[in-house]
Tab-separated table of C-alpha atoms in Angstrom:
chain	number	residue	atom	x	y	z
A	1	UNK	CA	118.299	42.420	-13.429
A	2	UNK	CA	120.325	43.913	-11.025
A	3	UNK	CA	118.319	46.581	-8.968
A	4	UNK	CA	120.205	50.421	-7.980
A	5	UNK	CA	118.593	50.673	-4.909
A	6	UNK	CA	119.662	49.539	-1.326
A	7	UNK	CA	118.384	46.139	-0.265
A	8	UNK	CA	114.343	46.993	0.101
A	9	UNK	CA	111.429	45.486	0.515
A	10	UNK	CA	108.573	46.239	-2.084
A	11	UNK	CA	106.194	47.209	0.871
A	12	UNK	CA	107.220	50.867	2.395
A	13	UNK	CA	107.405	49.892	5.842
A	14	UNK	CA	106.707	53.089	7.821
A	15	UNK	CA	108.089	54.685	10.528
A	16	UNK	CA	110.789	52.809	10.059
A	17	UNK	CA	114.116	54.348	9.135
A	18	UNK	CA	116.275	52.687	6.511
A	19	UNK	CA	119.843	52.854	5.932
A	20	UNK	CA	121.172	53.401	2.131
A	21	UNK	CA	124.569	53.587	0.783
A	22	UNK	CA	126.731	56.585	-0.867
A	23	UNK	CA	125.229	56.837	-4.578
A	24	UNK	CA	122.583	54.614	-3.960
A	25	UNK	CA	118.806	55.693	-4.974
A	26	UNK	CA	116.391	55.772	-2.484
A	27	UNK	CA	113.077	54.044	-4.018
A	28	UNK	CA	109.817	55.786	-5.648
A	29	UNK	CA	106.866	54.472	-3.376
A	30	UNK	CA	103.543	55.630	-5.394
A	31	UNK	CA	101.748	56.579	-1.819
A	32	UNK	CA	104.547	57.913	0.272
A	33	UNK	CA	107.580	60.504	0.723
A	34	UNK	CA	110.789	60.038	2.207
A	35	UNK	CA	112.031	62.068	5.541
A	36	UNK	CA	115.853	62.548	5.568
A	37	UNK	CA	117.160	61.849	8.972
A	38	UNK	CA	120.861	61.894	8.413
A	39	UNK	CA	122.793	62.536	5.252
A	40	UNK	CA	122.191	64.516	1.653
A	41	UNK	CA	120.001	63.380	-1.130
A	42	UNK	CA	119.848	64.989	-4.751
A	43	UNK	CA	116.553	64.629	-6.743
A	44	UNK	CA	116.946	65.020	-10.839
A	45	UNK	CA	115.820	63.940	-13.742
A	46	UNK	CA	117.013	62.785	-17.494
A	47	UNK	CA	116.634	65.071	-20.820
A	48	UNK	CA	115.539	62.983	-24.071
A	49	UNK	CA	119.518	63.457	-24.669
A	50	UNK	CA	120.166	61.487	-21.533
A	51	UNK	CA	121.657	65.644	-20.020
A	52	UNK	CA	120.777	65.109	-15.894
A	53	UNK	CA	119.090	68.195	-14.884
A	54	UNK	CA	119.417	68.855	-11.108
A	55	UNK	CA	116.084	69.092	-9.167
A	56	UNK	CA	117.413	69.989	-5.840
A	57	UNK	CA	119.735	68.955	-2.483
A	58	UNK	CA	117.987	67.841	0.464
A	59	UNK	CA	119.586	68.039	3.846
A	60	UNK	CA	118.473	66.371	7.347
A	61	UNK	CA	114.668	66.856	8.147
A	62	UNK	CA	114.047	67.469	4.305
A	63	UNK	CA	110.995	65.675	2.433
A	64	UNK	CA	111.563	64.423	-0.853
A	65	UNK	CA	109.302	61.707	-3.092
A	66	UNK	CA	108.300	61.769	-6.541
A	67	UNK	CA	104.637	62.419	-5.138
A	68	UNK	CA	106.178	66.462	-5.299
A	69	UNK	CA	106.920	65.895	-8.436
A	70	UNK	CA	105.322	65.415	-11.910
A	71	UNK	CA	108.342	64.620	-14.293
A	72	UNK	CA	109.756	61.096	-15.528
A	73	UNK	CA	111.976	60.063	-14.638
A	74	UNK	CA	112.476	61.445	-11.102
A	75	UNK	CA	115.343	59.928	-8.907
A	76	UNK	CA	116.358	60.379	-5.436
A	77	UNK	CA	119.970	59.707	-5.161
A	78	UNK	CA	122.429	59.313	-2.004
A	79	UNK	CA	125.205	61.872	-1.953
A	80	UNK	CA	126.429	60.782	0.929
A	81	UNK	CA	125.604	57.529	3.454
A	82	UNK	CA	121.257	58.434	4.240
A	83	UNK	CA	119.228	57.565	6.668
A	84	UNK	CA	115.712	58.322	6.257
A	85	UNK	CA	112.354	57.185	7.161
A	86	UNK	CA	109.448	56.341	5.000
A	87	UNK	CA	106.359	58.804	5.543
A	88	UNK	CA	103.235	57.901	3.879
A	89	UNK	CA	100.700	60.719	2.484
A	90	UNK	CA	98.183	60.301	4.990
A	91	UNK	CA	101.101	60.835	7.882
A	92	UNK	CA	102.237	64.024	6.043
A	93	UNK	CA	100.985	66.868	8.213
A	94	UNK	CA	103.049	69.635	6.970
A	95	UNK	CA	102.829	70.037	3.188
A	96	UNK	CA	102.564	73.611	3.096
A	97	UNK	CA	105.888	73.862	4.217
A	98	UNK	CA	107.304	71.117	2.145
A	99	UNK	CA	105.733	72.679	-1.021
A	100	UNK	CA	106.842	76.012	0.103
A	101	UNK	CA	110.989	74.402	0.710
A	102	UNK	CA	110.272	72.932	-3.051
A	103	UNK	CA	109.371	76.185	-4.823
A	104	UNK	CA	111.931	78.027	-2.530
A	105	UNK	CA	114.618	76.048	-3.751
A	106	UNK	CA	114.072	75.696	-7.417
A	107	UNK	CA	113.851	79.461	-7.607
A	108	UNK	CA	117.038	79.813	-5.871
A	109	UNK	CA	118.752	77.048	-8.015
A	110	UNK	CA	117.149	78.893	-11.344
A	111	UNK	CA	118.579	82.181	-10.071
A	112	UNK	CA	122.129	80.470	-9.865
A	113	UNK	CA	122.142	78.783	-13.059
A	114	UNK	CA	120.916	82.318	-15.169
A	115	UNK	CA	123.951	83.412	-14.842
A	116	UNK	CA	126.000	84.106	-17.856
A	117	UNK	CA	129.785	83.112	-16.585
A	118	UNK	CA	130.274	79.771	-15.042
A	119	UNK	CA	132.600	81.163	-12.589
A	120	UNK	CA	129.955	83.135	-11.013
A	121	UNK	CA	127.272	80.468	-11.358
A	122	UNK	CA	129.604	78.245	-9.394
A	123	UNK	CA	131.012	80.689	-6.637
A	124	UNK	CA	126.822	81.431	-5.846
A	125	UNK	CA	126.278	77.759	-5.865
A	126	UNK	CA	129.221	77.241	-3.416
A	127	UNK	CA	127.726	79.942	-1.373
A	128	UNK	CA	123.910	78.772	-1.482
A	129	UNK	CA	125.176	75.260	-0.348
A	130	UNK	CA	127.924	76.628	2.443
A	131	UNK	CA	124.653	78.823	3.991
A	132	UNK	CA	122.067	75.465	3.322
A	133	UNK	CA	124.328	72.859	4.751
A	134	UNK	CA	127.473	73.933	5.843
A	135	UNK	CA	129.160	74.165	9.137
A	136	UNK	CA	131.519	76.795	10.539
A	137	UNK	CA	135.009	75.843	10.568
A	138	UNK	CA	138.340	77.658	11.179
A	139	UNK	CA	138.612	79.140	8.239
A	140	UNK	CA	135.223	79.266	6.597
A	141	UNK	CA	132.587	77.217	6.193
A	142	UNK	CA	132.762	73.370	5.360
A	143	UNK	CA	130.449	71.885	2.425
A	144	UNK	CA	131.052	68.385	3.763
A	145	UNK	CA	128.803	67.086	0.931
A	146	UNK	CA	131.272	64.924	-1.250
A	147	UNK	CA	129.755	66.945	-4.216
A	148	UNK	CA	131.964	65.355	-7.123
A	149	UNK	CA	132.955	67.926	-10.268
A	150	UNK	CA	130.578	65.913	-12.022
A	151	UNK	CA	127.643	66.472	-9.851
A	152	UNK	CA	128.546	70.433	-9.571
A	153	UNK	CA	128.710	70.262	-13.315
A	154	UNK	CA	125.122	68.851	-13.946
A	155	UNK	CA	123.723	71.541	-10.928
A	156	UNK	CA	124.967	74.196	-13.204
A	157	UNK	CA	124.572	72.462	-17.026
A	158	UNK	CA	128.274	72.896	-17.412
A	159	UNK	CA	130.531	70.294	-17.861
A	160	UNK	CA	133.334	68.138	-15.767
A	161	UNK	CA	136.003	69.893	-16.857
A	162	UNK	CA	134.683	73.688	-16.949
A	163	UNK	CA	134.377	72.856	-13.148
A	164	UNK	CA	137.487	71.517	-12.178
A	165	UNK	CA	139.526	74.376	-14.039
A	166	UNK	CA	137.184	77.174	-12.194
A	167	UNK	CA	137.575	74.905	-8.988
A	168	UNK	CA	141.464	75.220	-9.142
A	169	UNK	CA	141.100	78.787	-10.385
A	170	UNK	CA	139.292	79.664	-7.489
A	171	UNK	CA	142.393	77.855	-5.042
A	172	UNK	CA	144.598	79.538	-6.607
A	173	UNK	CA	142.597	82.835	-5.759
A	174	UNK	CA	142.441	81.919	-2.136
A	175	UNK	CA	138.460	81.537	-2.125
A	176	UNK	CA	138.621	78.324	-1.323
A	177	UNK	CA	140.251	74.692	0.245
A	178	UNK	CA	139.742	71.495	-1.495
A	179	UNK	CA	140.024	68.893	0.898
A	180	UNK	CA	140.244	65.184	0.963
A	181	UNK	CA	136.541	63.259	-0.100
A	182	UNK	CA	135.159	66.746	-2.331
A	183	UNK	CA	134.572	68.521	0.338
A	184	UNK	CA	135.246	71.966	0.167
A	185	UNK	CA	136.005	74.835	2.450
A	186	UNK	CA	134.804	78.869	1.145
A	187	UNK	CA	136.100	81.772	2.593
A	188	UNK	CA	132.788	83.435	2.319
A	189	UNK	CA	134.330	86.594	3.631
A	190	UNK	CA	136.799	86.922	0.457
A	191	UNK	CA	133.938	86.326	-2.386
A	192	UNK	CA	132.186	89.571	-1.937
A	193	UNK	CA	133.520	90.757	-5.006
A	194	UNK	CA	131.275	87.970	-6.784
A	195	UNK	CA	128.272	89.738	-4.963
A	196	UNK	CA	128.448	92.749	-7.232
């Protein structure tokens, strides 16, 4: 059986930060959380249909673990190359806040994905993730995520191809700049009509 997470030991080692690989899983320990150092991290889970439903993206200094969670399945995957440290429950000294970063999130994700029109659930999704993890650039702000269609798709419950039409449809509008590896540049100062 061939195993979806990075080469791992069985015993969370702590303190110790481990390297895993783009798309990789980082693995459920029953007594411990996970500390991003470096890189982004998606949690989710499965519908009985086998529809991924988006949990939340993590960022560096973010906790994640399926000890904040109660569903099944829960998975932890790499969106990008992670480095993050094992941090058992009796190390964890700040839960309020990590509960607190938890329900902040999901609220803001549920906020983005009542919208009606997919064009506006995506443009507030663009913007939520250019103000979480993006960096000023020239000429806007750089999601330097390698988010692929797919994975904005499933954040939203849309599909592949809804997003890749809006995606060019907002290009061609001049509200954003696809660039090389899915990242993405927004000109946050031209999507105020999407505000209203």
């Amino acid at each position: 059986m061939v195993s979806l997470y990075s080469s791992f030991t069985n015993q969370a080692s702590t303190n110790t930060k481990q390297l895993f690989t783009r798309r990789s899983f980082l693995p459920e320990y029953q007594n411990s959380l996970w500390k991003i150092e470096t890189g982004f991290v998606r949690t989710f889970t499965y519908l009985e249909d086998g529809t991924t439903v988006a949990l939340g993206l993590w960022g560096c200094g973010d906790i994640v673990g399926k000890a904040l969670s109660k569903l099944e399945p829960y998975q932890m995957e790499c969106l990008t190359k992670v480095e993050a440290t094992v941090l058992p429950l009796e190390e964890w000294h700040q839960p309020t806040e990590t509960l607190l970063a938890h329900i902040q999130q999901a609220e803001e994700l549920m906020v983005i994905r009542s919208y009606k029109k997919v064009d506006t659930m995506l443009i507030k999704l663009l913007a939520w993730l250019s103000k979480k993890f993006g960096s000023e650039v020239e000429k806007g702000r750089l999601i330097d995520m390698r988010l692929t269609h797919e994975d904005l798709a499933e954040m939203l419950g849309s599909t592949r191809v809804t997003i890749t039409r809006v995606l060019g449809q907002f290009e061609q509008e001049g509200l954003i700049n696809r660039l090389s590896l899915h990242r993405i540049v927004l000109k946050e100062e031209d999507i105020w009509y999407y505000e209203i």
